[in-house]
mmCIF file of C-alpha atoms in Angstrom:
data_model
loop_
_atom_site.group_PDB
_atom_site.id
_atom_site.type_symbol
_atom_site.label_atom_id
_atom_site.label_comp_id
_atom_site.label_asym_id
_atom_site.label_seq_id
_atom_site.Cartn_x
_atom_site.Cartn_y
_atom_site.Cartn_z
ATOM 1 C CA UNK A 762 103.998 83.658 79.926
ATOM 2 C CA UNK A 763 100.353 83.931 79.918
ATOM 3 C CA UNK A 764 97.309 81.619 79.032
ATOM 4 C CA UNK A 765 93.393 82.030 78.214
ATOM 5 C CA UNK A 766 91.006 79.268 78.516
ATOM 6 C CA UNK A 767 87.525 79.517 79.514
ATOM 7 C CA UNK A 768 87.643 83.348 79.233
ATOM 8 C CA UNK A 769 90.301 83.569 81.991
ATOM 9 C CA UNK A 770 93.243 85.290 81.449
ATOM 10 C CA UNK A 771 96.353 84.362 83.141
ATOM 11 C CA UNK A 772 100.181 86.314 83.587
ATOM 12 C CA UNK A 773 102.734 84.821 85.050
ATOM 13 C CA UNK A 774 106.297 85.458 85.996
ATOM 14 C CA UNK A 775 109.264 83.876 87.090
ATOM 15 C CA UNK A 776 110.317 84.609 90.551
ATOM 16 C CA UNK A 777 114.174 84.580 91.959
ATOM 17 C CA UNK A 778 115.320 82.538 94.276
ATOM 18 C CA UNK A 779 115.813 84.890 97.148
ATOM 19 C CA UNK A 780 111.851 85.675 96.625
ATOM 20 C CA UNK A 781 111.367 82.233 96.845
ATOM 21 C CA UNK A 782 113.391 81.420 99.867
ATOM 22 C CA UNK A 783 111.970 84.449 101.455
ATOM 23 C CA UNK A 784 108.434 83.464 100.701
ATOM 24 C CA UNK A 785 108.443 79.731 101.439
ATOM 25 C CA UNK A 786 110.025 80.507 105.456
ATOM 26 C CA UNK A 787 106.719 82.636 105.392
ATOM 27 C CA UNK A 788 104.699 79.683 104.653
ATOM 28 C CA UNK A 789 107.142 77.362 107.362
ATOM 29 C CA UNK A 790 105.801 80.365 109.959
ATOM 30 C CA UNK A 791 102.490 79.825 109.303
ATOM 31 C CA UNK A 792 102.362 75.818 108.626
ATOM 32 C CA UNK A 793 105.292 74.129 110.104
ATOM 33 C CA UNK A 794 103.509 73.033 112.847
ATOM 34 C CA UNK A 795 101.328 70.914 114.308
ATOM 35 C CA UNK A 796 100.480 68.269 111.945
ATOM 36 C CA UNK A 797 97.085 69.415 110.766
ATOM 37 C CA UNK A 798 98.747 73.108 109.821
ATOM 38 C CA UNK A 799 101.209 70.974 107.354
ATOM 39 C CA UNK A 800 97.959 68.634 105.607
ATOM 40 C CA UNK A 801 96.435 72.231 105.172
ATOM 41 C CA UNK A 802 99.098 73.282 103.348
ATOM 42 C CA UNK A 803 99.684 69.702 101.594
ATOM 43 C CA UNK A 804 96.022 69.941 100.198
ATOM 44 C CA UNK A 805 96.338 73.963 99.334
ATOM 45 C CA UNK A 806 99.433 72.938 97.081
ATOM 46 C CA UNK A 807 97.147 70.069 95.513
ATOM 47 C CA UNK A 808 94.492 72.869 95.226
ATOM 48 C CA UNK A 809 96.043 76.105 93.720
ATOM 49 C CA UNK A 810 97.309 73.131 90.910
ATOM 50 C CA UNK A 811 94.183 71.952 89.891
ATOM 51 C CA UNK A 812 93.095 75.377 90.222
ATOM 52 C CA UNK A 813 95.564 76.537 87.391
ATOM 53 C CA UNK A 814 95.105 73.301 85.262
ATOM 54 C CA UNK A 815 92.809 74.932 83.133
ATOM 55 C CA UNK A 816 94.959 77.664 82.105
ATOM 56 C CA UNK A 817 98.501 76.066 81.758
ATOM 57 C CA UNK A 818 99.702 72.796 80.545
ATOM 58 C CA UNK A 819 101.505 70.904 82.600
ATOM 59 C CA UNK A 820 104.551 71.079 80.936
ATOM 60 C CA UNK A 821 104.317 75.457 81.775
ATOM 61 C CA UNK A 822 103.613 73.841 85.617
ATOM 62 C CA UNK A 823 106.718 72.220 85.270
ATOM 63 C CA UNK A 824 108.237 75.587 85.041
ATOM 64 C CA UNK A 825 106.505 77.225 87.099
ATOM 65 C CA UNK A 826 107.033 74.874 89.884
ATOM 66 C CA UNK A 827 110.485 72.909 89.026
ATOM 67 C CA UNK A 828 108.013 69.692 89.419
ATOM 68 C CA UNK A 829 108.352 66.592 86.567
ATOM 69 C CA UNK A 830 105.509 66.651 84.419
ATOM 70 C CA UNK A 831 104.507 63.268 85.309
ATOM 71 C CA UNK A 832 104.798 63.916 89.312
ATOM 72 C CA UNK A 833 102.126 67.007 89.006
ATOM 73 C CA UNK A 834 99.398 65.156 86.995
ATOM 74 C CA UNK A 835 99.486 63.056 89.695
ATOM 75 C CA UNK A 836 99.379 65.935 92.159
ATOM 76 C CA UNK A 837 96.391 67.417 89.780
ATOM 77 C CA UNK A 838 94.257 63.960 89.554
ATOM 78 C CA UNK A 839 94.650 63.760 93.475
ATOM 79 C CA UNK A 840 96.287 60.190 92.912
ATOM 80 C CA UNK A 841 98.867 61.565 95.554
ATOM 81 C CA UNK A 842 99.525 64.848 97.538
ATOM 82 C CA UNK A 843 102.752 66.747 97.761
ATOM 83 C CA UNK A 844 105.100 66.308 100.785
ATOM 84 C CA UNK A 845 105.320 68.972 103.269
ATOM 85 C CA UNK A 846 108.508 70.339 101.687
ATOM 86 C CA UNK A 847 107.304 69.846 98.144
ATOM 87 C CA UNK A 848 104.089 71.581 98.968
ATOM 88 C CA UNK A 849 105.918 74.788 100.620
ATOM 89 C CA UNK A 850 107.967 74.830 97.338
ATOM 90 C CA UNK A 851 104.623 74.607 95.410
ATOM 91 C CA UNK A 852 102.979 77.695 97.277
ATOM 92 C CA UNK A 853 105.920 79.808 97.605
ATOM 93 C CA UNK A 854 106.598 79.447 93.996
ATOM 94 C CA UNK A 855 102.957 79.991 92.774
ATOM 95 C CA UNK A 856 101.997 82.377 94.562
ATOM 96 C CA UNK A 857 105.280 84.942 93.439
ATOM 97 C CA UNK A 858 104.484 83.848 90.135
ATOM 98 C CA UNK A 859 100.951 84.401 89.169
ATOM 99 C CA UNK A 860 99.893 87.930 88.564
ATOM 100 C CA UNK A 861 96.752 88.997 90.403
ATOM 101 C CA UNK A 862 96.778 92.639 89.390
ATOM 102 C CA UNK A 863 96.901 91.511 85.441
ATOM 103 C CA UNK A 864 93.876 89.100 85.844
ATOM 104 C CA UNK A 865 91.521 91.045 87.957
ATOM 105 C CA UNK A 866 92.494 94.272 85.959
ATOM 106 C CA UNK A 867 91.831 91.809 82.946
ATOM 107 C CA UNK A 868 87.948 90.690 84.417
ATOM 108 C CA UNK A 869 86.870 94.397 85.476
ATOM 109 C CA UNK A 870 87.887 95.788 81.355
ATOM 110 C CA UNK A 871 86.101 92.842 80.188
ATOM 111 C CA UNK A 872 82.978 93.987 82.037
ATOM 112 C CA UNK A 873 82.793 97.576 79.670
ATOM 113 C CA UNK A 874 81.135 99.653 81.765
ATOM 114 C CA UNK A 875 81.823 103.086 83.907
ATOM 115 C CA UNK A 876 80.234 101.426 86.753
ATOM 116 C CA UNK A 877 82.238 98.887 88.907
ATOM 117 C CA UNK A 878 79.787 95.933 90.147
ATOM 118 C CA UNK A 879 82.689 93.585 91.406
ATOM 119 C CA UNK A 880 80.110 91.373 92.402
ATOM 120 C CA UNK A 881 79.851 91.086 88.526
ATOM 121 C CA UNK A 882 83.949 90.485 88.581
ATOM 122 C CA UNK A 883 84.353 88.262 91.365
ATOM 123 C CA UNK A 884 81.160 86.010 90.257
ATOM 124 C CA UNK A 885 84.098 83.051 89.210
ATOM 125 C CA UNK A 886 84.172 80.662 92.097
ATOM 126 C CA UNK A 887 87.814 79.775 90.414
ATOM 127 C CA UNK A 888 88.340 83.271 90.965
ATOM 128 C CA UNK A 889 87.481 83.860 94.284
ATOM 129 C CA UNK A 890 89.350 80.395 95.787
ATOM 130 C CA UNK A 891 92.553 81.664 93.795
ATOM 131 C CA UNK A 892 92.540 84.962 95.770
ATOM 132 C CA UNK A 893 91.690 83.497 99.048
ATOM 133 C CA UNK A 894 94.501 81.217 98.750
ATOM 134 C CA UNK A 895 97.325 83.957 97.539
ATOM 135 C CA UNK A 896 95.686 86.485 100.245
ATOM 136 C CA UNK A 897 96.219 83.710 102.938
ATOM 137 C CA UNK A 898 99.964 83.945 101.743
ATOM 138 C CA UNK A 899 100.312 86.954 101.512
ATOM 139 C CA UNK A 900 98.556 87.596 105.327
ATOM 140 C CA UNK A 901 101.629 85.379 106.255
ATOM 141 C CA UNK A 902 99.876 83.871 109.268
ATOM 142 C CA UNK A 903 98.552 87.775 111.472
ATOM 143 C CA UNK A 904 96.305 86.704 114.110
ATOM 144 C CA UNK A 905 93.438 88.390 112.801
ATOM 145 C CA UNK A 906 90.554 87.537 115.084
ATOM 146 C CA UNK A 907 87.507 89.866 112.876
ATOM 147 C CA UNK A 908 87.364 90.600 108.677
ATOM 148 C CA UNK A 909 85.610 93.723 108.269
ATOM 149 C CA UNK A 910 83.936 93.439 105.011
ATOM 150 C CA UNK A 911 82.877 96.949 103.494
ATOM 151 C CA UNK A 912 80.638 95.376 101.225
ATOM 152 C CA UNK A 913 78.460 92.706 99.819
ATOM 153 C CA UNK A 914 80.183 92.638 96.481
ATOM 154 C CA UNK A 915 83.504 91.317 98.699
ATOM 155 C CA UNK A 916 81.299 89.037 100.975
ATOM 156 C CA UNK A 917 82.354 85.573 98.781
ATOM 157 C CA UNK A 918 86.035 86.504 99.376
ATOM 158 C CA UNK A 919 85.683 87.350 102.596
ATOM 159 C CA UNK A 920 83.795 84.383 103.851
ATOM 160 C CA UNK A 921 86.157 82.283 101.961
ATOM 161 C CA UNK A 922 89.089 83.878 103.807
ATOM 162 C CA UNK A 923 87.482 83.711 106.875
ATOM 163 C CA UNK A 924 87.174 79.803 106.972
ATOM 164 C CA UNK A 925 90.819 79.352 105.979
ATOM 165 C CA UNK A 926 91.740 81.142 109.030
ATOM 166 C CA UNK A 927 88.885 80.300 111.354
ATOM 167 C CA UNK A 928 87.700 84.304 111.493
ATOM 168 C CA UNK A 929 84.655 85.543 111.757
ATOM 169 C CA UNK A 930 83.076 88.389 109.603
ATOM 170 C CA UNK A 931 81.490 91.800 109.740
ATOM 171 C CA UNK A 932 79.697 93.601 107.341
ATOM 172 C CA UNK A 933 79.506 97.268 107.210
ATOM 173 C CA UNK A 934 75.946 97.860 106.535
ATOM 174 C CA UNK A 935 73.710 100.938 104.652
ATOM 175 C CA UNK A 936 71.107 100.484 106.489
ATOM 176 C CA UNK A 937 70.099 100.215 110.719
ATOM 177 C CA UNK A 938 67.924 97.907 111.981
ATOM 178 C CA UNK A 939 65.885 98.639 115.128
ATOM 179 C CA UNK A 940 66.997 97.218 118.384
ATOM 180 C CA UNK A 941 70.572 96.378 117.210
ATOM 181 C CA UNK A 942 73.496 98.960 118.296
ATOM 182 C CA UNK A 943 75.882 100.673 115.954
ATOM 183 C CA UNK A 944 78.740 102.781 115.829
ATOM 184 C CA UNK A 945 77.821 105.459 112.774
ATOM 185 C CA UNK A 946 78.911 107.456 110.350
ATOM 186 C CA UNK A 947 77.980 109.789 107.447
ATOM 187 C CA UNK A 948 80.131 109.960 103.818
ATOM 188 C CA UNK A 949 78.799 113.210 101.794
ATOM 189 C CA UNK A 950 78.958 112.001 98.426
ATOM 190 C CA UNK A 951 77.800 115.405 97.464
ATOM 191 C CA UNK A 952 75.391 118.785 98.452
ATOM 192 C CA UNK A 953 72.399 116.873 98.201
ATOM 193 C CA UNK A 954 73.553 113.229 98.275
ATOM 194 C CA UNK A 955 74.462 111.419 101.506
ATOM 195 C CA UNK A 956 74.737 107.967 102.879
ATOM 196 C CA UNK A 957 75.187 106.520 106.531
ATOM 197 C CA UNK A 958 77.693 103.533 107.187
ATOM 198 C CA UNK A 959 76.566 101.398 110.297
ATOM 199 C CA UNK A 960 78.779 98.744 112.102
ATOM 200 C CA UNK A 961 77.373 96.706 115.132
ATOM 201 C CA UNK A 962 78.734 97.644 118.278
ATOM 202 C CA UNK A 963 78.721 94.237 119.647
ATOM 203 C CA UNK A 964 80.583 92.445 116.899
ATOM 204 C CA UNK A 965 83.855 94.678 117.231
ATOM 205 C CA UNK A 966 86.144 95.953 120.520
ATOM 206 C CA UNK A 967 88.947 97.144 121.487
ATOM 207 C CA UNK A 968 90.682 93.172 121.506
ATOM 208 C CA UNK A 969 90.189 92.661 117.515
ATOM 209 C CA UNK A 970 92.759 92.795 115.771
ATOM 210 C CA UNK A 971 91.184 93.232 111.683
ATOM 211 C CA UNK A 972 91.459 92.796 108.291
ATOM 212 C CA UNK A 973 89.523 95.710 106.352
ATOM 213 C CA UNK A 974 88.297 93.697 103.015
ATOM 214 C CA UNK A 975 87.197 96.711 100.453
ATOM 215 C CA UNK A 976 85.971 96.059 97.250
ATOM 216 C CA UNK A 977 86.876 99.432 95.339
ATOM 217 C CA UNK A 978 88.532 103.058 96.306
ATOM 218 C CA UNK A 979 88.462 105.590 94.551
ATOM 219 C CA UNK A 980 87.992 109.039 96.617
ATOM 220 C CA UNK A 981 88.591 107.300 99.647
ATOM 221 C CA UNK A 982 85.117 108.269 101.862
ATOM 222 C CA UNK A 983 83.771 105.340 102.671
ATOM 223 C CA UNK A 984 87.215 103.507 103.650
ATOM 224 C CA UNK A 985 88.172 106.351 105.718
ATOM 225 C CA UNK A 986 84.417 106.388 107.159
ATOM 226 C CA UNK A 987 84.751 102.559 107.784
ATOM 227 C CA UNK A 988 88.028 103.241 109.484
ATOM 228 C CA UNK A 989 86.859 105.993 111.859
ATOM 229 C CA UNK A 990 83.845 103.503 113.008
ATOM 230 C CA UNK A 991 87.013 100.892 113.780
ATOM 231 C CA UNK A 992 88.725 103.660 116.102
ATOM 232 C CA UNK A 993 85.152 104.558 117.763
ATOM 233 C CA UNK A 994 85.448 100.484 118.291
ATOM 234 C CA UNK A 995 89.592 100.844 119.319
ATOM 235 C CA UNK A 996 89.892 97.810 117.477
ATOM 236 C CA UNK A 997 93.336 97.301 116.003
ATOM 237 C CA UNK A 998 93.597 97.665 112.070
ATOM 238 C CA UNK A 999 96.314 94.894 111.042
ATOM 239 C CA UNK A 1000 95.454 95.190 107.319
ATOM 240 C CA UNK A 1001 93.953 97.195 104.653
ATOM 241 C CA UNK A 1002 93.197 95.202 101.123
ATOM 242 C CA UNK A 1003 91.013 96.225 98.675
ATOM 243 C CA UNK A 1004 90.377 94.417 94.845
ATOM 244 C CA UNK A 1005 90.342 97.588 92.761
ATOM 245 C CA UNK A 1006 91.728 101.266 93.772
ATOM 246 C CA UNK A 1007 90.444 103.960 90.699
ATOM 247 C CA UNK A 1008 93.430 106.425 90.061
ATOM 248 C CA UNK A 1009 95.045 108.027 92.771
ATOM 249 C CA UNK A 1010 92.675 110.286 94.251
ATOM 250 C CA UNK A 1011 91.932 108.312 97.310
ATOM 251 C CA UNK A 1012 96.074 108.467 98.613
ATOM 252 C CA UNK A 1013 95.956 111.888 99.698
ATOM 253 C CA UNK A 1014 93.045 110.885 102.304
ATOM 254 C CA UNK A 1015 94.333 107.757 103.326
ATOM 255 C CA UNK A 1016 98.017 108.428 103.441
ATOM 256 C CA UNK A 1017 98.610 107.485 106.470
ATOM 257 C CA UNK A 1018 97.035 103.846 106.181
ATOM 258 C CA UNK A 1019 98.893 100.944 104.409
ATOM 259 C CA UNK A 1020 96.022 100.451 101.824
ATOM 260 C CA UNK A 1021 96.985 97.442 99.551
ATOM 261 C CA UNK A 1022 95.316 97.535 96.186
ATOM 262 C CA UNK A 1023 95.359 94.256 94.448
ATOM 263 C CA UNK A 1024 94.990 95.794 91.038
ATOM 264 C CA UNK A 1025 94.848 99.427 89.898
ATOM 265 C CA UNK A 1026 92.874 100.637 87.002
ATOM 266 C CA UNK A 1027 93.687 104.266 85.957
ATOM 267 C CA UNK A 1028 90.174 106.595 86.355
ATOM 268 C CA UNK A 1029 88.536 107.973 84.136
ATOM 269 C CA UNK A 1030 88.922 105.018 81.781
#
């Protein structure tokens, strides 16, 4: 099942019930309590539907989601929210379903260029929400207390992910500014070409527990350089995500890190 409207291209698939079951006592772990945890999750449901409106009828929501047609257009026009339950149901079964990897994969060949700007792929606010909601999910509720953002491009994302779960965010910069502290480090791109990651030492200790947000991998230098500035920090690395890995060079160098691509494009293309 898949649908295009507005130049967004959406793949979908239907999830078994075990997944389901599985996923949605994820979702009880992170919202089940207190009160204000379960709205949050009433609204998301609302959200990721109106979200999805534009691509699918309702009568493929119905599917999707096991809802009455009738009951989700009011879900979609905000005349009512879902019910705790019926929300948990909602997110569970959405978030199995719709296929990240096909629709950023879809956005970055769209772009037809050997250079990947994903500030030029993630420019779609619709984009960027839909992520941040199916990365919350998929988080499943890690007390991350710092999002290490290794660069601009995945600044949107990261911000957006960072008010969801009230976390603040670092960016690994290029450049140093005088008077501020950083733990360094050098990636040799080549025999003449060099380039020096910086990351404040004040932001980051040894209590943070972090998400690393990338934006692409393909050797693997600059992740592995943003990771040794991390252990100079002995912070804790909870997870690894990055929008777009190139090919497979990058595995051999970060083996022993659980890197999560969202979408894999093979390289060159």
């Amino acid at each position: 099942m898949g649908r295009k409207v507005s130049g967004r291209k959406i793949k979908v698939r239907i999830p078994t019930q075990a997944e389901i079951n599985y996923m949605a006592e994820r979702i009880n772990k992170i919202y089940s309590s207190p009160k204000l945890n379960k709205l949050k999750a009433r609204l998301m449901a609302s959200e990721v539907l109106r979200l999805l409106k534009p691509s699918f009828s309702y009568k493929s929501l119905s599917i999707l989601t096991g809802i009455p047609e009738s009951v989700l257009c009011r879900y979609v026009r905000g005349n009512i929210i879902p019910s705790y339950e019926q929300a948990v149901n909602i997110l569970a079964k959405i978030s199995l379903s719709v296929d990240i990897d096909y629709l950023l994969r879809e956005l970055v060949e769209r772009e037809k260029s050997t250079i990947i700007d994903l500030s030029r792929v993630l420019k779609d606010p619709y984009i960027i929400r839909l992520l941040t909601i199916m990365l919350i999910l998929e988080l499943g509720g890690r007390d991350i207390t710092k999002i290490i953002a290794t660069a601009e491009a995945v600044l949107p994302l990261a911000t957006m992910i960072g008010l969801e779960i009230n976390t603040p965010i670092v960016l690994v910069k290029r450049r140093a500014y005088p008077g501020v502290k950083y733990y360094s480090a050098i990636i040799v791109r080549s025999p003449k070409v060099s380039e020096t990651l910086h990351l404040d030492k004040d932001l980051v200790n040894k209590r943070d527990n972090v998400l690393i947000l990338a934006d692409v991998v393909y050797t693997g230098k600059t992740l592995s350089g943003v990771i040794s500035l991390l252990e100079r920090a002995r912070a804790k690395i909870s997870d690894i995500i990055v929008i777009l890995a190139l090919g497979d060079r990058w595995k051999t160098r970060l083996e022993e890190y659980n890197v999560k691509p969202l979408t894999k494009i093979p390289y060159p293309f």
